[in-house]
PDB file of C-alpha atoms in Angstrom:
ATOM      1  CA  UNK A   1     120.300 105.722  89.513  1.00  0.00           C
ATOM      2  CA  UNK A   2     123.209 105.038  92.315  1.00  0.00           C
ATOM      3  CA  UNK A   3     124.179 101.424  91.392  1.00  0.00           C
ATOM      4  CA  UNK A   4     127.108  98.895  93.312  1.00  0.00           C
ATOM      5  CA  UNK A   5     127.689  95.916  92.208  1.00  0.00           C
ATOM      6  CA  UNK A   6     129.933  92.983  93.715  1.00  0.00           C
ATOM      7  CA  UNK A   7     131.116  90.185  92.416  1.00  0.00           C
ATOM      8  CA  UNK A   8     133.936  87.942  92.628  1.00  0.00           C
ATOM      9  CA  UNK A   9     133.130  85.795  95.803  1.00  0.00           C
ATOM     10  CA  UNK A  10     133.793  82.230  96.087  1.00  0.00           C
ATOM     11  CA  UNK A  11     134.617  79.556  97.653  1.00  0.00           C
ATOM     12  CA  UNK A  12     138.655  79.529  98.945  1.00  0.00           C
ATOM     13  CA  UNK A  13     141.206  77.384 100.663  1.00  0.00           C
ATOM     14  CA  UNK A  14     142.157  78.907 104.185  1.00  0.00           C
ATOM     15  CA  UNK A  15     145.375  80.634 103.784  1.00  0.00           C
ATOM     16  CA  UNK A  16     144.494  81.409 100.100  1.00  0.00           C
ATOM     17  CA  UNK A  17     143.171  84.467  98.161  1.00  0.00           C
ATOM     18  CA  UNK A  18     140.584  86.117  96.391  1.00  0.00           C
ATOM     19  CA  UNK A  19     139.792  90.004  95.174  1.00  0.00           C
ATOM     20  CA  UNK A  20     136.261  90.961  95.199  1.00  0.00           C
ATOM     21  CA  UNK A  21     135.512  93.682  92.392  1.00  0.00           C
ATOM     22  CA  UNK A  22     132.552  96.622  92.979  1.00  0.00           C
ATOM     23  CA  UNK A  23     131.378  98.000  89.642  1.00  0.00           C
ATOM     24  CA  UNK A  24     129.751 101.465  90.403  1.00  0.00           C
ATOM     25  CA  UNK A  25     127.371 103.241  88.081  1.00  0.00           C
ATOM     26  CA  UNK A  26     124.806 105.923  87.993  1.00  0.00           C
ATOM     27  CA  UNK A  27     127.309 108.452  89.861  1.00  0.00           C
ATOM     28  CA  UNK A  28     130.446 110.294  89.708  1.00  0.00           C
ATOM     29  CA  UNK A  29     132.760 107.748  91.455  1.00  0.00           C
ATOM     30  CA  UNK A  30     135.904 109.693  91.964  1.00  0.00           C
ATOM     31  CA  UNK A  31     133.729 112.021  94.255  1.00  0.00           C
ATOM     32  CA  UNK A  32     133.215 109.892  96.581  1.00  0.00           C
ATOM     33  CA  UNK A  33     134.815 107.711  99.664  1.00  0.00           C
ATOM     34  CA  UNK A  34     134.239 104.012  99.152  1.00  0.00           C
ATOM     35  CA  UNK A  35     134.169 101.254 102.241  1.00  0.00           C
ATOM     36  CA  UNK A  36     133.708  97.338 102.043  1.00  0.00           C
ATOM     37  CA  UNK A  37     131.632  96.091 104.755  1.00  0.00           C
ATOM     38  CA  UNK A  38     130.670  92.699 105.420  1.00  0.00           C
ATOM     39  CA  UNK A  39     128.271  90.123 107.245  1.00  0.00           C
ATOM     40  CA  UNK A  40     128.971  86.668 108.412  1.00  0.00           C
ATOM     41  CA  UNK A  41     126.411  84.506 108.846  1.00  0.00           C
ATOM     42  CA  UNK A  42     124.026  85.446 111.488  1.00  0.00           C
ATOM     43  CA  UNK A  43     125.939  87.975 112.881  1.00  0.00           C
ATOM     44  CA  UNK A  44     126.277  91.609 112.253  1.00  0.00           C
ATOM     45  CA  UNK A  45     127.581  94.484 110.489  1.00  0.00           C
ATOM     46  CA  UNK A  46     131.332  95.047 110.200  1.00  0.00           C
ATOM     47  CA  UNK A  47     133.171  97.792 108.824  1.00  0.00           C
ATOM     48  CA  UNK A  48     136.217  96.747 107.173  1.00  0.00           C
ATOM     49  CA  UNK A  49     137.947  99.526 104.954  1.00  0.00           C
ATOM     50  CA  UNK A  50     137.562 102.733 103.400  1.00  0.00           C
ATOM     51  CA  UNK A  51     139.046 104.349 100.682  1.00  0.00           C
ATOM     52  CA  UNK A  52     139.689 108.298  99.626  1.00  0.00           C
ATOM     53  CA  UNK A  53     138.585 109.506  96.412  1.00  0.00           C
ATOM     54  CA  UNK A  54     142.009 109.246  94.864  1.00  0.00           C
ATOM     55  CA  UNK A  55     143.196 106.495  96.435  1.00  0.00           C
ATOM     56  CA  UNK A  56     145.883 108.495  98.688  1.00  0.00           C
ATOM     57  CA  UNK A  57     144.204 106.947 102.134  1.00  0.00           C
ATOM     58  CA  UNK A  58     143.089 103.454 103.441  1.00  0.00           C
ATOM     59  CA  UNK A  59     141.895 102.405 106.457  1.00  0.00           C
ATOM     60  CA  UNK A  60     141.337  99.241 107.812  1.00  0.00           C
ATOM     61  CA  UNK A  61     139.390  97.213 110.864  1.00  0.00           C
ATOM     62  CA  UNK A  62     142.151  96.259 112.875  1.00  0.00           C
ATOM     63  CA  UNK A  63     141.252  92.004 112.047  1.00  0.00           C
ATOM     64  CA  UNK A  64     142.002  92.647 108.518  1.00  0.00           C
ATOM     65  CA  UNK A  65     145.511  94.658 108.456  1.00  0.00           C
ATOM     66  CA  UNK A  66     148.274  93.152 106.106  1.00  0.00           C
ATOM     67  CA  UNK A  67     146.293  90.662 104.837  1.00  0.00           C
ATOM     68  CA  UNK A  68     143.340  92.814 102.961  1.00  0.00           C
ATOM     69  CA  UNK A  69     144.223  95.401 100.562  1.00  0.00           C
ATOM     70  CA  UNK A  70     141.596  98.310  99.533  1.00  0.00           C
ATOM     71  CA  UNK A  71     141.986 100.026  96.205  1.00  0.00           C
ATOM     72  CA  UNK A  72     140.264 101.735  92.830  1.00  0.00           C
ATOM     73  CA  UNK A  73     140.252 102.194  89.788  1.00  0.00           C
ATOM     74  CA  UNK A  74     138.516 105.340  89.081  1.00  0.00           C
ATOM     75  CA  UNK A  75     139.093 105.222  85.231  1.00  0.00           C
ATOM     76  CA  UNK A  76     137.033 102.327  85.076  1.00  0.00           C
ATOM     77  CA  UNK A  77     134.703 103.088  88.321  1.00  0.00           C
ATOM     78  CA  UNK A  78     135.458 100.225  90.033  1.00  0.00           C
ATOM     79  CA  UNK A  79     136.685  99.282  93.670  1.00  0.00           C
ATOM     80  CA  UNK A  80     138.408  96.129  94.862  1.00  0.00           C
ATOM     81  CA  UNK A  81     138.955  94.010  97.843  1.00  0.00           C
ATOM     82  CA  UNK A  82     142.232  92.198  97.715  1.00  0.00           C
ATOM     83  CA  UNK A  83     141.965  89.504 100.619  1.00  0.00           C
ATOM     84  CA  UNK A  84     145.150  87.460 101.353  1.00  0.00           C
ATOM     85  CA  UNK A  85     145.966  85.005 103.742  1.00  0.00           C
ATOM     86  CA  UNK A  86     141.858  84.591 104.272  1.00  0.00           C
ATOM     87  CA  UNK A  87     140.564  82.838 107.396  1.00  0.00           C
ATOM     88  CA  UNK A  88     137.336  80.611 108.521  1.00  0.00           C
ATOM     89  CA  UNK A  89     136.862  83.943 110.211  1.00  0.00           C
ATOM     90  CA  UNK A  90     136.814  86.214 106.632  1.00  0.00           C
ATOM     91  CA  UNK A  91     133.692  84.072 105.539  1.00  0.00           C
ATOM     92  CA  UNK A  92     131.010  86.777 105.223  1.00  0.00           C
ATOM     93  CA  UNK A  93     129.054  88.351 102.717  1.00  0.00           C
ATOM     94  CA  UNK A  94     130.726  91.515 101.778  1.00  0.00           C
ATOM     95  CA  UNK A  95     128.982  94.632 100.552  1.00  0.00           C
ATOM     96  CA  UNK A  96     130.425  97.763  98.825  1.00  0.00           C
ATOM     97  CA  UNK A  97     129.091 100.758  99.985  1.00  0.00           C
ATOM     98  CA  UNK A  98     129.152 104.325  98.854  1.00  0.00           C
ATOM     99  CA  UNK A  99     130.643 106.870 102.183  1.00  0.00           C
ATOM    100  CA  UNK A 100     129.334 110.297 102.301  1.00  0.00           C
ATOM    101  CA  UNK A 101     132.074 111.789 104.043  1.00  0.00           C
ATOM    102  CA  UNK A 102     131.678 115.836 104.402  1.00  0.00           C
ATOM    103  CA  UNK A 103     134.630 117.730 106.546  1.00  0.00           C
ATOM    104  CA  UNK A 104     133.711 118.129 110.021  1.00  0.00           C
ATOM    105  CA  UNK A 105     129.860 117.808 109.105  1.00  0.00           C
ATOM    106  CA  UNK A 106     128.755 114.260 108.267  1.00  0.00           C
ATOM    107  CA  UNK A 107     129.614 110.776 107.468  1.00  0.00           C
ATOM    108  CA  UNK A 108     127.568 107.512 106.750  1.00  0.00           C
ATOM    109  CA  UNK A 109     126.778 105.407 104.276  1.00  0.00           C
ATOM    110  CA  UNK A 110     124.389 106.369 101.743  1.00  0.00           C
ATOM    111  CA  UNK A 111     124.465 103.721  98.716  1.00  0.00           C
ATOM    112  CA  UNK A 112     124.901  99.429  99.229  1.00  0.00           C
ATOM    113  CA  UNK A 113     125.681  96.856  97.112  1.00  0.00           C
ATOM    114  CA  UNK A 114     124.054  93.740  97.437  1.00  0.00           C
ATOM    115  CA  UNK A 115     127.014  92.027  98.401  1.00  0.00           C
ATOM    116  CA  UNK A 116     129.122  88.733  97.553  1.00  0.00           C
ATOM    117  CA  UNK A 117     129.731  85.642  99.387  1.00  0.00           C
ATOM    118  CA  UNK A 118     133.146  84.640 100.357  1.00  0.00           C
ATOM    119  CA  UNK A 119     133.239  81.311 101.712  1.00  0.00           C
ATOM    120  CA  UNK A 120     136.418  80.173 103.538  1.00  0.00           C
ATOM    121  CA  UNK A 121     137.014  76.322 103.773  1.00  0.00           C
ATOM    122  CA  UNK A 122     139.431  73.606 103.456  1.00  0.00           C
TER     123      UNK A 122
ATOM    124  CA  UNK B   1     138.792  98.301 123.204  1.00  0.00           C
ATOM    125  CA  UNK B   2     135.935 100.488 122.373  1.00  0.00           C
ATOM    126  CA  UNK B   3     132.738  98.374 121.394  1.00  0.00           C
ATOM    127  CA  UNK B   4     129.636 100.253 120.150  1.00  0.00           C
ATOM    128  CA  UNK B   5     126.667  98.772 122.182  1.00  0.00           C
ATOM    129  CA  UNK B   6     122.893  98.116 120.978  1.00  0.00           C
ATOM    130  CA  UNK B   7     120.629  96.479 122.858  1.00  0.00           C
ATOM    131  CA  UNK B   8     120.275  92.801 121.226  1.00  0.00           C
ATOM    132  CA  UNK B   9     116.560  92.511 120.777  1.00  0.00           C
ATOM    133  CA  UNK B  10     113.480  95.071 121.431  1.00  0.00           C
ATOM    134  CA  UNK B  11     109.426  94.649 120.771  1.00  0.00           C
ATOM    135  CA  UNK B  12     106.892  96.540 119.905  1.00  0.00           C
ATOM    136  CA  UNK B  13     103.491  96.354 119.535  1.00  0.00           C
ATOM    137  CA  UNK B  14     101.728  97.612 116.087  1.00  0.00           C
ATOM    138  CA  UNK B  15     101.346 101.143 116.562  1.00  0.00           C
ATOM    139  CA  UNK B  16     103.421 101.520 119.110  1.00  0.00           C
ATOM    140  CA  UNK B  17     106.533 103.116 119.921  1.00  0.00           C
ATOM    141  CA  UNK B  18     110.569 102.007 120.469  1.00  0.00           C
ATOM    142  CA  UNK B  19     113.335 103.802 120.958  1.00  0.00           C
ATOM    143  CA  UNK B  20     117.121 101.719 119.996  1.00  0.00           C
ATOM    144  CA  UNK B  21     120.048 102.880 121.719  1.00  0.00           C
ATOM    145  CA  UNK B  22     123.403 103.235 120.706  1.00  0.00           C
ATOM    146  CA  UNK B  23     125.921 103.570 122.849  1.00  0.00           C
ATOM    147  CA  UNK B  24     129.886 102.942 123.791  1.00  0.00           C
ATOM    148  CA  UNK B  25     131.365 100.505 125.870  1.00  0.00           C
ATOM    149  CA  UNK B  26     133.273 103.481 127.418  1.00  0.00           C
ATOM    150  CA  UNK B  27     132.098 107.017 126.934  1.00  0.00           C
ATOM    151  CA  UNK B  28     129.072 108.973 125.680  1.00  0.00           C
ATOM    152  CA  UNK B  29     127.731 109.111 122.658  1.00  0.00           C
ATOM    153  CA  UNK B  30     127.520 112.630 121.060  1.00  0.00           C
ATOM    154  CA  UNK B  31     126.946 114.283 117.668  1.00  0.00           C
ATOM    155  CA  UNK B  32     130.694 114.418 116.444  1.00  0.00           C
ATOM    156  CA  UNK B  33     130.033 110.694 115.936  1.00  0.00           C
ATOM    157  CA  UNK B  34     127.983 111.014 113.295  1.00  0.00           C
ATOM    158  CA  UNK B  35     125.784 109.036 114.312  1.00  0.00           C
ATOM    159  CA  UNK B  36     123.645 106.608 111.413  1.00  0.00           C
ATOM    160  CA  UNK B  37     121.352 104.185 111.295  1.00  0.00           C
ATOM    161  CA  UNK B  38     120.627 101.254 109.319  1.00  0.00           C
ATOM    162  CA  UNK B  39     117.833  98.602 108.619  1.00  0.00           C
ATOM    163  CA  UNK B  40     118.278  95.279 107.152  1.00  0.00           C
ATOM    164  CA  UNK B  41     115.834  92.677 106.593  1.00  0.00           C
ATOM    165  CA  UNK B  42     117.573  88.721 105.941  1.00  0.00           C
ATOM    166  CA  UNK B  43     118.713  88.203 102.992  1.00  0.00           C
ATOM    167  CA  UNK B  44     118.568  92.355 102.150  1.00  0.00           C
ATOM    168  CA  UNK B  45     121.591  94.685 102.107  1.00  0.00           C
ATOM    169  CA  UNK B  46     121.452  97.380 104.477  1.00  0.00           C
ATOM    170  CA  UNK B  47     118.878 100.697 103.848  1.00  0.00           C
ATOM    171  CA  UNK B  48     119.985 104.131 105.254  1.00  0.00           C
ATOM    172  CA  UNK B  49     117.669 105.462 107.606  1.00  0.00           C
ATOM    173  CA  UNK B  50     119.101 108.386 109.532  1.00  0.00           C
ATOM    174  CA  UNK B  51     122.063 110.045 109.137  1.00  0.00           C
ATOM    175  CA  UNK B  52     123.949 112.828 111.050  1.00  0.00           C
ATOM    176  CA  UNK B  53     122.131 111.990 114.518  1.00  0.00           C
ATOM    177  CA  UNK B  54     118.559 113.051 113.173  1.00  0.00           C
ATOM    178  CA  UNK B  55     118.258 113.416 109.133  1.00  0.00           C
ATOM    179  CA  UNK B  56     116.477 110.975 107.756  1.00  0.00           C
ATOM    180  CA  UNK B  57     117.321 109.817 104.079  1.00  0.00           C
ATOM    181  CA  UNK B  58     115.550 110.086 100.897  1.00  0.00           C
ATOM    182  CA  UNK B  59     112.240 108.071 100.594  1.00  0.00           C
ATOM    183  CA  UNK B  60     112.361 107.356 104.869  1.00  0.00           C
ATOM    184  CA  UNK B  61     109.000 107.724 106.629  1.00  0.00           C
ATOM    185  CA  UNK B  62     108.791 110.416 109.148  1.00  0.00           C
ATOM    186  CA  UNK B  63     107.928 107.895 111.865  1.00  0.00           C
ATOM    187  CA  UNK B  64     111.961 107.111 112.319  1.00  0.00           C
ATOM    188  CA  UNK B  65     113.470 109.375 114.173  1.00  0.00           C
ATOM    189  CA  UNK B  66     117.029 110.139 115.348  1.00  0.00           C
ATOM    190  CA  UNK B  67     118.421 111.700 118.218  1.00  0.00           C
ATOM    191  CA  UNK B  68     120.780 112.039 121.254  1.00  0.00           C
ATOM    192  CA  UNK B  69     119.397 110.509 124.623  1.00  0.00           C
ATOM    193  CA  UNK B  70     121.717 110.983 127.443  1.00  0.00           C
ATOM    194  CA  UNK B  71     124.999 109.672 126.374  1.00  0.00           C
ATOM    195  CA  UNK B  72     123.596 107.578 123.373  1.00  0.00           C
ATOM    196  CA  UNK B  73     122.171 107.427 120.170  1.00  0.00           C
ATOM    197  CA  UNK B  74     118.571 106.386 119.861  1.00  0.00           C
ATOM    198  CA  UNK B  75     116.616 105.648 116.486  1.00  0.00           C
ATOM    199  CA  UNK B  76     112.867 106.044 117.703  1.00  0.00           C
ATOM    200  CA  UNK B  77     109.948 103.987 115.442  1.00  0.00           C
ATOM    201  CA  UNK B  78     106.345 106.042 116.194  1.00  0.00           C
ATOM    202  CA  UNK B  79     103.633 103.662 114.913  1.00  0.00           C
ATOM    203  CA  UNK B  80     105.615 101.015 114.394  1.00  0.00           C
ATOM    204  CA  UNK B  81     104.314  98.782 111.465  1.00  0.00           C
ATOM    205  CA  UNK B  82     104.377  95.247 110.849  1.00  0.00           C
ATOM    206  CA  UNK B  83     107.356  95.726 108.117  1.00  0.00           C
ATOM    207  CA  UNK B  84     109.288  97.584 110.506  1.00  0.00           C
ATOM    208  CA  UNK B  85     110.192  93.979 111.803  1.00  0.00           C
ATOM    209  CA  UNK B  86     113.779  94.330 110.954  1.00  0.00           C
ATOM    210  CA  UNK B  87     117.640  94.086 112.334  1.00  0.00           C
ATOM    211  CA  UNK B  88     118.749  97.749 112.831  1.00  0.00           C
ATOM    212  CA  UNK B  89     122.919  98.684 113.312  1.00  0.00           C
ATOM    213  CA  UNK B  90     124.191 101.945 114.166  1.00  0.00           C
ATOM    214  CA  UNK B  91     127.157 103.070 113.049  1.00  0.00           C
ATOM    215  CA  UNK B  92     129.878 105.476 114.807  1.00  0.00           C
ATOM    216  CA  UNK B  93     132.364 107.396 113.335  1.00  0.00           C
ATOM    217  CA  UNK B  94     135.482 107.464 115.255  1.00  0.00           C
ATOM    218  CA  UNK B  95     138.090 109.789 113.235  1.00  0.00           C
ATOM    219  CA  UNK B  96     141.416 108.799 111.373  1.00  0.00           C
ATOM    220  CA  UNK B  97     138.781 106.889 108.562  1.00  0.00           C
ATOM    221  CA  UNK B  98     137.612 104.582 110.722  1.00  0.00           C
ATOM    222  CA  UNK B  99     133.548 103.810 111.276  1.00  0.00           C
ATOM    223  CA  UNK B 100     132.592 100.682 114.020  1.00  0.00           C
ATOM    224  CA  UNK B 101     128.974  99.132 113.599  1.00  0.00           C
ATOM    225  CA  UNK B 102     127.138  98.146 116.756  1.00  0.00           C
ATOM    226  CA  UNK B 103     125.653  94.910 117.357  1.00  0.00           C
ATOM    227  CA  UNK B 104     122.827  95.548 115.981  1.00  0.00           C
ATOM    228  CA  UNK B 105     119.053  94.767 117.635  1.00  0.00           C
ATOM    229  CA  UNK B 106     116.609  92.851 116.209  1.00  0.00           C
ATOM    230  CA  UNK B 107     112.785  94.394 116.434  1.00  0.00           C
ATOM    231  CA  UNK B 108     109.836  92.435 116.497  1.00  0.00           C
ATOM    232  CA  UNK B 109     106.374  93.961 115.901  1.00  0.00           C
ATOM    233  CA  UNK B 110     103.941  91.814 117.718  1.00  0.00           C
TER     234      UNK B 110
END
């Protein structure tokens, strides 16, 4: 069974830091893309990075660009969020999610955490 | 800058049917989006319902359906249920890694 599981959320300082962990199970995790998504209160979805299988690409919502930092450590089948310089704006609950990403064919995502607050106050 | 545009709220009555759009802020929706579709009830992470414009994913009732309508993406609910009461976000794929969720519209069954 596909599991995700977040942790590391919190309560932070605006300006300050925190890195959100995503222990994945029940699959082979260097297969696979990897994205952190999030939700702030009330609001919507937002896509906010992706990851290759080996690492070699990132991408990143434009709001979150030199301040958030994706990465993985396959050995231990684990992604991270590294969140810098975090705003009132960054409070969300984030999700890790599992990207099927197939050539030219498909791409969505198939698996979901069930996600980890980040709370952003002074 | 391109927004991905759902309609914010939609009813339906039990039994009935809906169709959600997706669309862009400038442009038309077409298949080399990629279009998906996700539910989420509060509190609940998201559930993949359709992927690739029109599969749906393991376990999803045949009554969600995907599709292209003009120049958007539209999730259609036949014989909507009560627990189909639910916010629903598409997603877009728009090349060089990088996916953009919609607003997202909230259905009520009534």
């Amino acid at each position: 069974e596909v599991q995700l599981a977040e942790s590391g959320g919190g309560l932070v300082q605006p300006g300050g830091s925190l890195r959100l962990s995503c222990a994945a199970s029940g699959f082979t995790f260097d297969s696979y893309w990897m994205s952190w998504v999030r939700q702030a209160p009330g609001k919507g979805l937002e896509w906010v990075a992706n990851i290759k299988q080996d690492g070699s690409e990132k991408y990143y919502v434009d709001s979150v660009k030199g301040r958030f930092t994706i990465s993985r450590d396959n050995a231990k089948n684990s992604l991270f969020l590294q969140m810098n310089s975090l705003r009132a704006e960054d409070r969300a609950v984030y999700y890790c999610a599992r990207v099927i990403r197939s050539g030219y064919s498909t791409y969505y995502f198939d698996y979901w955490g069930q996600g980890t607050l980040v709370t952003v106050s002074s | 800058q391109t927004v991905v545009t759902q309609e914010p709220s939609f009813s339906v009555s039990p039994g009935g049917t809906v169709t959600l759009t997706c669309g862009l802020s400038s442009g038309s929706v077409s298949t080399s989006y990629y279009p998906s579709w996700y539910q989420q009830t509060p509190g609940q992470a998201p559930r993949t319902l359709i992927y690739s414009t029109n599969t749906r994913s393991s376990g999803v009732p045949d009554r969600f359906s995907g599709s292209i309508l003009g120049n958007k993406a539209a999730l259609t609910i036949t014989g909507a249920q009560a627990d189909d009461e639910s916010d629903y976000y598409c997603v877009l794929y728009m090349g060089g890694g990088i996916s953009m969720f919609g607003g997202g519209t909230k259905l009520t069954v009534l």
